[in-house]
Amino acid sequence: MSRASTGLDASLGRRLFLATALSMLVAAALSVLTTITQYEDQLQPFILAKTESVALKVRNDIEYALSIGVPFDKLRGVDKFVADLTEVHPELSKIEVLSGPASAVSSPMPSEAGSFAGSLKHGMAAIVGIATGQTTGAGFASAEIMSGGQAVGHVIAHTNPAFVVEQMQSVFFDSIVILMAVTLVAVEIVVVLTGFSITEPLRKLEKAISLRAKGDLGIYENSSRDTLPKRFVDQLNAMNAALVERVAGLRRAGVQAVDQIAERYHLDRRDAPSEATIIDARIPLFVFCVAEELQKSFLPLFVAEYYQPSDLFDKNIMVGLPISCFMFVIAAITPFAGGLVDRFGNRRLFLLGLLPALAGYIGCYMARSADDIVIARSITAIGYAIITISAQSYIAAILTKENRAKGMAIFVGVLMAATMCGTAIGGILADWLGYKSVFLVSIGLASLAGLLGFMMLSRDVGVAQGGKKPAGAGSAIASLIQNSRFVLIVLFCAIPAKIILTGFLYLFVPIYLASLEASQSEIGRIMMLYSLIIIPVSPLASSFADRVNRNLAIVIGATIMSGIVLLGLYQSASVAAVLAVVAALGVVHAFIKAPLIVAAMEAAEQSPDITRTSALSLLRTSERIGSVAGPVLVAAMLVRLDYQTTAAVLGVAIAAIGLVMALISVFGSKGEVADA
């Protein structure tokens, strides 16, 4: 029954997912098409109206000069005046001041703008970047310059078709990003609601029926939620309880045979009620991580904007310092995770972590210098570390050994989905509202996460756990440090991957894109692409690594490729080049994440008395070294080098490190790395 029900659940899950995905795609397509058509209809008249206003302003200023006695042919500085106006108003491509009366030709209007089909045609043309005539709103406005009742000249202001294309593309991609984020949020909510009301009750019902079929007539575990499966299990428990009462009566009557019956059918067994599930922590963790990831796409730019000469370090160093301090604080708190959980419990620890997190967001909102931002982000890191430790420990405490890996995969998946949503949405909000307003949104979301955590997390999980701690933790770490293969994996693969992630993606990319005049929304979308690619590619990469059974060889190759990918920015200063590099980096890093953990675990198994938990803990702690060093290293390079050279030097260094690891694996004395 279990095997059949599992297959049925999988089939039903796939069909439900496909139906939901198809519905969301149709809704997204209709929403985007409606958005671009409506935007196109609204944008055209606005552009032409503003063009006319600018033309009238130029005419009025020139007529004022003529009214005080300056002849039209003696006007000076007109070219600079109109050039400055053109720069201030990107909607205009050119402003001309010509002599003689204006032509009778009026500003052209798109002939199909009023119809849905015409608007759709114009919108799609703009999205794909066609900048020709009517499809992009090209036009002009003219105004005659009068002096003494006669037309002595005229002004022609031309609209900028490229501006229309950029705005239409921005609306299109912002709509796509928002729809993707909403889809992920919807999926999380659907998963949680389905788990609460369907999956968990049915799972407990299946367990009860399975035990009863095996002859186990004890009291079965049941859900507290009033559902049909719960009522069914209640009936089974009621019948079993009545049977227990009869056996108890026979015992009181002195019948000895009932003891054997009670033992055979487990009549004295009582399942302790357990309402805690992995779903409890999923939504609170997701909401909090979205709140935290909102600032990722603009944090270096935010620091640069509020930098003061009196701040602690040079500006180029300060822009990367908040990220490094954030990672350092997380690394410092991680070793104390077990003690915090044992002392406070997971639910209480989650709520306590919100205090420094909220304090850090408030500090960023009130910051007046880069030093203030560094302090505030360090305080936030305390809350982030505590909350993620609490959620991860909550999941680990609930899961069994058989499904712990799957549970941890869900934990990582929630973090990646939140990263994608938060990074992209944060960029859009920063573009619309400004940097500091985004932290107000973070405060609201973090508060919501706390409310959800208070309502959903079980207060019993993690409190005063009596689990036996592995003895000799210090000797285990010392043993791993003496494991040359494990150390090489950490130094030549794990740390370089984190340097690229925090130094290049989180620091270099936002600053470089800003220097290329990319909007904050574009920066958020490009950074989001990294997570968007990793989510689907990572399972495929893991399956490939399992098939070939050469995890470390794949990690070494991916490390070398990650350095080579960065060379794509050398002598290629464009937003498109950054987009391509970030996308390629996402693909390459998808081949590092899971195989790296497996390779490290395989290396740790060569050391005696080393558990996978100890090895994984040391691996994660060591990775933080790269997370801390990455922003500082890149920021220091930017002090001396330009952007393209910095990317090239970093790429060459990472590729060289990977090549060194490859040479060690090939020419090692035992060749164990090559066989991994």
XYZ file of C-alpha atoms in Angstrom:
676
model
C 0.000 0.000 0.000
C 2.801 2.400 0.813
C 4.529 1.829 -2.509
C 1.284 2.224 -4.471
C 0.267 5.345 -2.601
C 3.713 6.834 -3.143
C 3.409 6.283 -6.879
C -0.088 7.758 -6.869
C 1.105 10.796 -4.886
C 3.985 11.330 -7.320
C 1.690 11.058 -10.354
C -0.872 13.378 -8.792
C 1.877 15.803 -7.796
C 3.268 15.919 -11.320
C -0.157 16.512 -12.833
C -0.969 19.194 -10.282
C 2.363 20.890 -10.914
C 1.912 20.810 -14.704
C -1.633 22.164 -14.468
C -0.546 24.909 -12.077
C 2.477 25.821 -14.192
C 0.377 25.959 -17.380
C -2.239 28.145 -15.706
C 0.444 30.486 -14.406
C 2.090 30.717 -17.844
C -1.220 31.616 -19.494
C -1.960 34.177 -16.789
C 1.545 35.605 -17.091
C 1.291 35.901 -20.881
C -2.062 37.669 -20.696
C -0.817 39.968 -17.938
C 2.346 40.920 -19.811
C 0.500 41.505 -23.102
C -2.076 43.674 -21.364
C 0.667 45.589 -19.583
C 2.695 46.387 -22.680
C -0.337 47.392 -24.757
C -1.711 49.658 -22.060
C 1.717 51.119 -21.390
C 2.280 51.753 -25.088
C -1.044 53.582 -25.381
C -0.308 55.722 -22.335
C 3.338 56.414 -23.147
C 2.945 57.795 -26.675
C 0.736 60.781 -25.794
C 2.862 61.522 -22.732
C 6.077 61.626 -24.771
C 4.601 63.909 -27.415
C 3.062 66.195 -24.774
C 6.395 66.535 -23.010
C 8.119 67.177 -26.338
C 5.706 70.026 -27.010
C 6.326 71.434 -23.507
C 10.084 71.462 -24.023
C 9.714 73.115 -27.441
C 7.504 75.805 -25.902
C 10.018 76.372 -23.082
C 12.852 76.919 -25.554
C 10.659 79.268 -27.605
C 9.627 81.290 -24.528
C 13.222 81.664 -23.328
C 14.373 82.822 -26.750
C 11.428 85.230 -27.109
C 12.338 86.696 -23.721
C 15.883 87.352 -24.992
C 14.446 88.959 -28.141
C 12.109 91.128 -26.061
C 15.054 92.770 -24.248
C 16.701 93.761 -27.528
C 18.964 90.812 -28.490
C 18.657 90.171 -32.253
C 17.824 86.615 -33.271
C 20.994 86.213 -35.319
C 23.122 87.488 -32.396
C 21.944 84.948 -29.815
C 24.826 83.167 -28.039
C 24.862 79.916 -26.076
C 21.750 78.516 -27.725
C 23.498 75.292 -28.723
C 24.660 74.613 -25.169
C 21.259 75.535 -23.795
C 19.403 73.033 -25.984
C 22.114 70.376 -25.462
C 21.697 70.649 -21.685
C 17.933 70.359 -22.039
C 18.331 67.272 -24.212
C 20.549 65.652 -21.572
C 18.078 66.433 -18.796
C 15.155 65.006 -20.786
C 16.098 61.568 -22.157
C 12.746 61.429 -23.927
C 14.188 63.826 -26.528
C 16.852 62.968 -29.066
C 17.510 66.443 -30.461
C 16.352 70.062 -30.172
C 16.879 72.390 -33.135
C 16.568 76.183 -33.261
C 16.228 77.301 -36.869
C 15.522 80.612 -38.569
C 12.397 81.300 -40.592
C 8.788 80.212 -40.047
C 7.941 76.643 -39.016
C 6.870 74.075 -41.568
C 3.220 73.158 -41.812
C 4.054 69.505 -41.122
C 2.649 68.366 -37.798
C 4.050 65.810 -35.411
C 3.302 62.282 -36.672
C 1.147 60.045 -34.533
C 1.091 56.261 -34.733
C -1.754 55.332 -37.025
C -2.664 52.136 -35.117
C -2.193 53.348 -31.565
C -5.865 53.332 -30.757
C -6.439 49.652 -31.516
C -5.446 46.686 -29.387
C -3.774 44.989 -32.353
C -1.843 48.125 -33.204
C -0.799 48.660 -29.595
C 0.260 45.020 -29.317
C 2.292 45.361 -32.513
C 3.986 48.514 -31.233
C 4.638 47.004 -27.814
C 6.174 43.809 -29.157
C 8.289 45.837 -31.597
C 9.628 47.870 -28.696
C 10.338 44.785 -26.581
C 12.501 43.192 -29.261
C 14.295 46.498 -29.741
C 12.927 47.741 -33.082
C 13.420 51.507 -33.133
C 11.818 52.627 -36.362
C 9.249 55.288 -37.047
C 5.731 54.717 -35.894
C 6.369 51.475 -34.038
C 8.432 53.256 -31.429
C 6.672 56.581 -31.133
C 9.103 58.668 -33.184
C 7.797 62.236 -33.634
C 8.509 65.895 -33.086
C 6.936 69.101 -31.881
C 7.563 72.582 -33.294
C 6.945 76.112 -32.049
C 7.402 79.396 -33.876
C 9.566 82.111 -32.372
C 7.788 85.457 -32.683
C 9.345 88.933 -32.555
C 7.462 92.106 -33.394
C 4.503 90.117 -34.641
C 6.570 88.156 -37.156
C 7.964 84.624 -37.118
C 11.767 84.970 -37.039
C 12.537 81.345 -36.280
C 11.193 78.091 -34.941
C 12.071 75.306 -32.519
C 11.837 71.603 -33.379
C 12.071 69.047 -30.552
C 12.468 65.437 -31.683
C 11.368 62.492 -29.562
C 13.888 59.782 -28.784
C 12.748 56.356 -30.108
C 15.435 54.591 -28.061
C 13.889 55.958 -24.857
C 10.551 54.388 -25.731
C 12.265 51.060 -26.432
C 14.097 51.174 -23.097
C 10.942 51.995 -21.159
C 8.931 49.280 -22.884
C 11.663 46.728 -22.272
C 11.913 47.790 -18.633
C 8.166 47.384 -18.125
C 8.219 44.023 -19.896
C 11.074 42.560 -17.859
C 9.821 44.074 -14.593
C 6.469 42.409 -15.262
C 8.188 39.086 -15.936
C 10.267 39.368 -12.756
C 7.253 40.236 -10.627
C 5.266 37.359 -12.107
C 8.125 34.949 -11.427
C 8.399 36.155 -7.854
C 4.652 35.890 -7.343
C 4.751 32.386 -8.834
C 7.440 31.279 -6.382
C 5.542 32.789 -3.468
C 2.356 31.086 -4.679
C 4.163 27.752 -4.925
C 5.478 28.117 -1.376
C 2.009 28.956 -0.073
C 0.405 26.101 -2.015
C 3.011 23.652 -0.707
C 2.442 24.737 2.882
C -1.352 24.745 2.686
C -1.332 21.380 0.917
C 0.979 19.966 3.560
C -1.104 21.249 6.456
C -4.504 20.226 5.148
C -3.769 17.210 2.902
C -0.285 15.701 2.919
C 0.402 15.392 6.662
C -3.074 14.131 7.647
C -2.994 11.553 4.828
C 0.507 10.474 5.804
C -0.568 9.843 9.385
C -3.675 8.046 8.137
C -1.499 5.819 5.939
C 0.785 5.072 8.869
C -2.159 4.165 11.099
C -3.702 1.833 8.508
C -0.330 0.222 7.838
C 0.236 -0.444 11.548
C -3.269 -1.839 11.955
C -2.758 -4.133 8.951
C 0.353 -5.501 10.679
C -1.641 -6.249 13.823
C -0.555 -3.207 15.825
C -3.576 -2.065 17.851
C -1.932 0.679 19.892
C -2.840 4.365 19.869
C -1.757 5.913 16.572
C -0.277 9.336 16.004
C -2.880 11.789 14.718
C -3.164 15.374 13.557
C -4.735 18.123 15.622
C -6.385 19.693 12.564
C -10.005 18.735 12.083
C -9.889 16.868 8.776
C -11.559 13.733 7.446
C -8.341 11.641 7.803
C -8.075 12.826 11.438
C -11.630 11.695 12.161
C -10.901 8.298 10.645
C -7.773 7.847 12.795
C -9.774 9.033 15.820
C -12.245 6.217 15.176
C -9.412 3.679 14.965
C -7.916 5.001 18.199
C -11.327 4.899 19.869
C -11.796 1.222 18.926
C -8.265 0.411 20.112
C -8.850 2.285 23.362
C -12.067 0.315 23.969
C -10.114 -2.910 23.410
C -7.459 -1.745 25.870
C -10.153 -1.091 28.472
C -11.480 -4.633 28.037
C -7.991 -6.098 28.430
C -7.484 -3.995 31.549
C -10.738 -5.357 32.963
C -9.622 -8.939 32.289
C -6.308 -8.201 34.019
C -8.148 -6.956 37.068
C -10.165 -10.155 36.973
C -6.931 -12.167 37.138
C -6.853 -13.547 33.582
C -3.158 -14.118 32.816
C -3.402 -14.847 29.063
C -4.288 -11.255 28.271
C -0.693 -10.138 28.869
C 0.480 -12.185 25.913
C -2.346 -10.796 23.792
C -1.481 -7.227 24.810
C 2.167 -7.761 23.942
C 1.383 -9.448 20.624
C -0.928 -6.672 19.432
C 1.005 -3.782 21.066
C -2.018 -2.702 23.064
C 0.096 -0.715 25.516
C 1.887 1.299 22.806
C 1.113 4.989 22.654
C 2.444 7.211 19.846
C 3.483 10.553 21.256
C 1.667 13.338 19.418
C 4.024 15.169 17.099
C 2.628 18.210 15.366
C 5.982 19.535 14.155
C 6.721 19.121 10.439
C 9.232 20.516 7.989
C 6.449 22.644 6.522
C 6.242 24.640 9.766
C 9.556 26.386 9.114
C 9.210 26.748 5.345
C 7.057 29.873 5.022
C 8.594 31.866 7.951
C 12.099 31.148 6.628
C 11.116 32.032 3.053
C 9.548 35.363 4.041
C 12.509 36.350 6.206
C 15.058 35.422 3.526
C 13.153 37.491 0.959
C 13.347 40.431 3.381
C 17.099 39.936 3.718
C 17.794 39.491 0.000
C 15.998 42.710 -1.013
C 19.157 44.795 -0.500
C 21.602 42.498 -2.260
C 21.370 44.095 -5.724
C 22.089 47.647 -4.543
C 24.055 47.413 -1.273
C 27.443 48.489 -2.760
C 25.739 51.424 -4.513
C 23.936 52.316 -1.293
C 27.237 52.378 0.586
C 28.884 54.477 -2.138
C 26.048 57.022 -2.009
C 26.391 57.547 1.750
C 30.189 57.379 1.917
C 31.773 60.203 3.914
C 35.441 61.250 3.863
C 35.534 60.626 7.611
C 34.604 56.950 7.205
C 36.972 54.235 8.347
C 38.527 53.251 4.993
C 38.813 54.383 1.404
C 35.577 54.428 -0.575
C 36.519 51.440 -2.750
C 37.175 49.374 0.378
C 34.050 50.550 2.182
C 31.675 49.462 -0.588
C 32.702 45.842 -0.009
C 33.101 45.975 3.768
C 29.404 45.481 4.711
C 29.282 42.189 2.784
C 32.528 40.965 4.349
C 31.444 41.948 7.859
C 28.079 40.280 7.288
C 29.756 37.002 6.332
C 32.314 37.265 9.134
C 29.630 37.658 11.798
C 27.756 34.637 10.430
C 30.964 32.591 10.526
C 31.637 33.696 14.101
C 28.162 32.764 15.353
C 27.818 29.421 13.534
C 29.962 27.395 16.032
C 27.610 28.407 18.867
C 24.506 27.121 17.057
C 24.051 23.955 19.088
C 24.249 25.734 22.436
C 21.753 28.403 21.392
C 19.237 25.828 20.204
C 19.581 23.726 23.363
C 19.145 26.768 25.555
C 16.238 28.553 23.872
C 14.582 26.027 21.536
C 14.049 26.569 17.847
C 10.854 28.606 18.027
C 12.123 30.992 20.680
C 15.490 31.282 18.953
C 13.764 32.188 15.667
C 11.853 34.986 17.391
C 14.935 36.212 19.278
C 16.848 36.405 15.994
C 14.329 38.917 14.682
C 15.447 41.519 17.233
C 18.965 42.111 15.810
C 17.657 41.639 12.265
C 15.057 44.379 12.667
C 17.565 46.580 14.493
C 19.957 46.228 11.548
C 17.277 47.158 8.999
C 16.312 50.197 11.054
C 20.005 51.129 11.299
C 20.380 50.987 7.509
C 17.280 53.135 7.068
C 18.672 55.749 9.463
C 22.297 55.506 8.250
C 24.148 58.716 7.452
C 27.537 57.254 6.517
C 29.149 54.084 5.248
C 30.341 53.319 8.794
C 26.723 53.301 9.962
C 25.813 50.845 7.195
C 28.677 48.506 8.128
C 27.552 48.472 11.770
C 23.908 47.968 10.824
C 24.660 45.114 8.435
C 26.812 43.432 11.080
C 23.907 43.590 13.524
C 21.591 42.177 10.855
C 24.043 39.306 10.319
C 23.547 38.256 13.943
C 19.821 37.925 13.341
C 20.267 36.216 9.977
C 22.665 33.647 11.426
C 20.411 32.902 14.399
C 17.262 32.559 12.290
C 18.797 30.319 9.619
C 20.458 28.184 12.304
C 17.124 27.889 14.094
C 15.261 26.889 10.913
C 17.910 24.400 9.807
C 18.072 22.842 13.265
C 14.265 22.690 13.403
C 14.195 20.727 10.143
C 17.060 18.458 11.227
C 15.329 17.688 14.550
C 12.120 16.601 12.824
C 13.545 14.530 9.989
C 14.749 10.960 10.290
C 18.009 9.624 8.934
C 16.208 8.223 5.914
C 14.870 11.564 4.677
C 17.295 14.062 6.174
C 19.072 14.710 2.875
C 15.748 15.439 1.195
C 14.800 17.779 4.013
C 18.060 19.684 3.741
C 17.500 19.955 -0.016
C 14.172 21.624 0.734
C 15.965 24.011 3.101
C 18.479 24.956 0.385
C 15.694 25.250 -2.184
C 13.816 27.728 0.000
C 16.969 29.835 0.355
C 17.607 29.833 -3.403
C 13.999 30.726 -4.233
C 14.070 33.550 -1.689
C 17.373 34.780 -3.116
C 15.932 34.945 -6.609
C 12.747 36.713 -5.519
C 14.409 39.130 -3.119
C 17.282 40.157 -5.377
C 15.063 40.980 -8.354
C 12.220 42.600 -6.405
C 14.701 44.599 -4.321
C 16.242 46.042 -7.481
C 12.837 47.071 -8.805
C 11.804 48.627 -5.480
C 15.085 50.518 -5.231
C 14.497 51.896 -8.719
C 10.954 52.945 -7.858
C 11.224 54.016 -4.214
C 14.910 54.625 -3.465
C 17.425 52.643 -1.454
C 16.280 53.432 2.083
C 12.621 52.727 1.391
C 13.537 49.119 0.567
C 14.679 48.626 4.169
C 11.201 49.649 5.329
C 9.838 46.827 3.182
C 12.406 44.507 4.792
C 11.200 45.570 8.230
C 7.619 44.738 7.269
C 8.499 41.356 5.788
C 10.746 40.406 8.719
C 7.938 41.297 11.135
C 5.559 39.133 9.097
C 8.094 36.281 9.242
C 8.168 36.619 13.029
C 4.372 36.460 13.229
C 4.310 33.385 10.989
C 7.074 31.765 13.027
C 5.174 32.388 16.263
C 2.036 30.810 14.786
C 3.556 27.887 12.866
C 6.677 26.698 14.700
C 6.225 24.139 17.456
C 7.488 25.347 20.798
C 8.644 21.866 21.837
C 11.204 21.248 19.088
C 14.802 21.790 20.120
C 14.138 22.561 23.783
C 16.662 20.896 26.087
C 17.389 18.129 23.639
C 19.071 15.241 25.345
C 20.984 14.145 22.303
C 24.482 12.972 22.980
C 27.086 15.234 21.448
C 29.841 13.551 19.518
C 32.896 13.256 21.648
C 36.196 14.691 20.653
C 34.960 17.488 18.397
C 38.284 19.271 18.682
C 40.212 16.127 17.777
C 37.851 15.585 14.829
C 38.695 19.024 13.470
C 42.400 18.393 14.009
C 42.075 15.093 12.166
C 40.339 16.785 9.231
C 43.020 19.465 9.050
C 45.584 16.679 8.704
C 43.532 15.194 5.867
C 45.380 16.691 2.882
C 42.688 15.785 0.391
C 39.952 17.496 2.410
C 42.138 20.573 2.955
C 42.912 20.810 -0.776
C 39.201 20.677 -1.615
C 38.513 23.501 0.825
C 41.435 25.702 -0.248
C 41.346 25.169 -4.017
C 37.614 24.642 -4.671
C 35.273 25.717 -1.859
C 36.895 29.034 -0.953
C 37.419 30.210 -4.588
C 33.740 29.493 -5.338
C 32.671 31.730 -2.452
C 35.146 34.453 -3.454
C 33.489 34.631 -6.858
C 30.003 34.574 -5.352
C 30.438 37.380 -2.822
C 33.276 39.321 -4.433
C 32.196 39.194 -8.058
C 28.417 38.707 -8.038
C 27.469 40.646 -4.896
C 30.022 43.465 -5.141
C 31.581 43.759 -8.596
C 28.445 43.231 -10.708
C 26.266 45.981 -9.108
C 29.065 48.547 -9.186
C 30.145 47.701 -12.725
C 26.587 47.737 -14.079
C 25.972 51.108 -12.410
C 29.077 52.470 -14.158
C 27.552 51.252 -17.442
C 24.436 53.311 -16.608
C 22.226 50.285 -16.049
C 19.089 50.981 -14.027
C 18.632 49.464 -10.602
C 15.905 47.218 -12.005
C 18.297 45.897 -14.643
C 20.934 45.201 -11.991
C 18.426 43.244 -9.921
C 17.268 41.234 -12.934
C 20.798 40.344 -14.001
C 21.790 39.231 -10.504
C 18.571 37.235 -10.231
C 19.589 35.290 -13.323
C 22.323 33.514 -11.324
C 19.838 31.900 -8.933
C 17.277 31.376 -11.689
C 19.755 29.230 -13.625
C 21.095 27.316 -10.623
C 17.639 26.166 -9.451
C 16.889 23.974 -12.531
C 20.485 23.158 -13.544
C 21.757 22.036 -10.137
C 19.642 18.823 -9.982
C 20.750 17.933 -13.516
C 24.382 18.540 -12.589
C 24.008 16.384 -9.464
C 22.484 13.536 -11.505
C 25.328 13.778 -14.004
C 27.895 13.664 -11.197
C 26.199 10.579 -9.724
C 26.259 8.804 -13.085
C 29.933 9.412 -13.821
C 30.924 9.045 -10.133
C 33.757 11.564 -10.417
C 32.557 14.362 -8.177
C 35.879 16.022 -7.468
C 36.920 15.944 -11.130
C 33.685 17.779 -11.978
C 34.298 20.322 -9.207
C 37.857 20.979 -10.410
C 36.675 21.437 -13.982
C 33.899 23.786 -12.877
C 36.366 25.809 -10.771
C 38.632 26.304 -13.785
C 35.652 27.213 -15.961
C 34.400 29.758 -13.425
C 37.695 31.618 -13.771
C 37.622 31.405 -17.564
C 34.063 32.753 -17.612
C 35.182 35.974 -15.901
C 37.588 36.623 -18.768
C 34.524 37.309 -20.895
C 34.400 40.831 -19.432
C 37.910 41.717 -20.550
C 37.700 44.432 -23.226
C 33.940 43.987 -23.411
C 32.294 46.863 -21.552
C 28.571 46.263 -22.030
C 25.540 45.234 -20.030
C 25.009 42.320 -22.423
C 28.485 40.983 -21.622
C 27.778 41.100 -17.872
C 24.463 39.333 -18.467
C 26.194 36.566 -20.431
C 28.930 36.145 -17.803
C 26.438 35.953 -14.898
C 24.365 33.384 -16.815
C 27.441 31.291 -17.619
C 28.598 31.561 -14.006
C 25.233 30.236 -12.843
C 25.613 27.182 -15.072
C 29.196 26.547 -13.931
C 28.411 26.963 -10.216
C 25.494 24.553 -10.566
C 28.174 21.889 -11.196
C 30.019 22.888 -8.014
C 27.405 23.051 -5.249
C 26.249 19.447 -4.738
C 29.346 17.629 -6.105
C 31.556 19.736 -3.819
C 29.719 18.514 -0.716
C 29.896 14.904 -1.888
C 33.609 15.191 -2.702
C 34.337 16.732 0.707
C 32.382 13.971 2.466
C 34.261 11.289 0.512
C 37.559 12.885 1.493
C 36.479 13.112 5.156
C 35.685 9.394 5.227
C 39.400 8.669 4.850
C 40.001 10.115 8.316
C 39.178 7.841 11.277
C 36.370 8.750 13.671
C 35.107 11.593 11.482
C 31.374 11.957 11.081
C 29.757 13.556 8.051
C 28.253 16.179 10.367
C 31.679 17.265 11.592
C 33.057 17.366 8.065
C 30.109 19.347 6.744
C 30.328 21.811 9.644
C 34.019 22.443 8.993
C 33.378 22.754 5.248
C 30.671 25.374 5.775
C 32.794 27.298 8.262
C 35.756 27.263 5.866
C 33.589 28.509 3.015
C 32.866 31.613 5.046
C 36.543 32.510 4.697
C 35.970 32.936 0.984
C 32.726 34.816 1.634
C 34.573 37.289 3.862
C 37.664 37.591 1.660
C 35.821 37.981 -1.659
C 34.429 41.532 -1.274
C 37.576 42.848 0.400
C 39.809 41.323 -2.274
C 37.756 42.689 -5.177
C 37.402 46.111 -3.539
C 41.175 46.301 -3.008
C 41.766 45.407 -6.669
C 39.355 48.122 -7.800
C 41.477 50.697 -5.965
C 44.339 50.030 -8.418
C 42.691 48.498 -11.480
C 39.760 49.265 -13.740
C 36.698 47.045 -13.868
C 37.651 44.926 -16.849
C 41.190 44.316 -15.625
C 39.893 43.408 -12.162
C 37.544 40.799 -13.643
C 40.353 39.414 -15.806
C 42.865 39.197 -12.939
C 40.290 37.517 -10.685
C 39.393 35.083 -13.460
C 43.001 34.180 -14.182
C 43.691 33.672 -10.454
C 40.689 31.367 -9.965
C 41.487 29.392 -13.118
C 45.108 29.047 -12.000
C 44.003 27.752 -8.599
C 41.822 25.182 -10.323
C 44.695 24.122 -12.585
C 46.964 23.678 -9.569
C 44.332 21.427 -7.997
C 44.064 19.486 -11.257
C 47.852 18.987 -11.384
C 47.907 17.817 -7.782
C 45.117 15.352 -8.557
C 46.975 13.957 -11.584
C 50.494 13.836 -10.176
C 49.615 13.145 -6.544
C 51.499 10.344 -4.912
C 48.442 8.144 -4.544
C 46.198 9.640 -7.175
C 43.216 9.580 -4.867
C 41.906 12.899 -6.114
C 41.848 11.713 -9.681
C 39.765 8.721 -8.703
C 37.150 10.770 -6.890
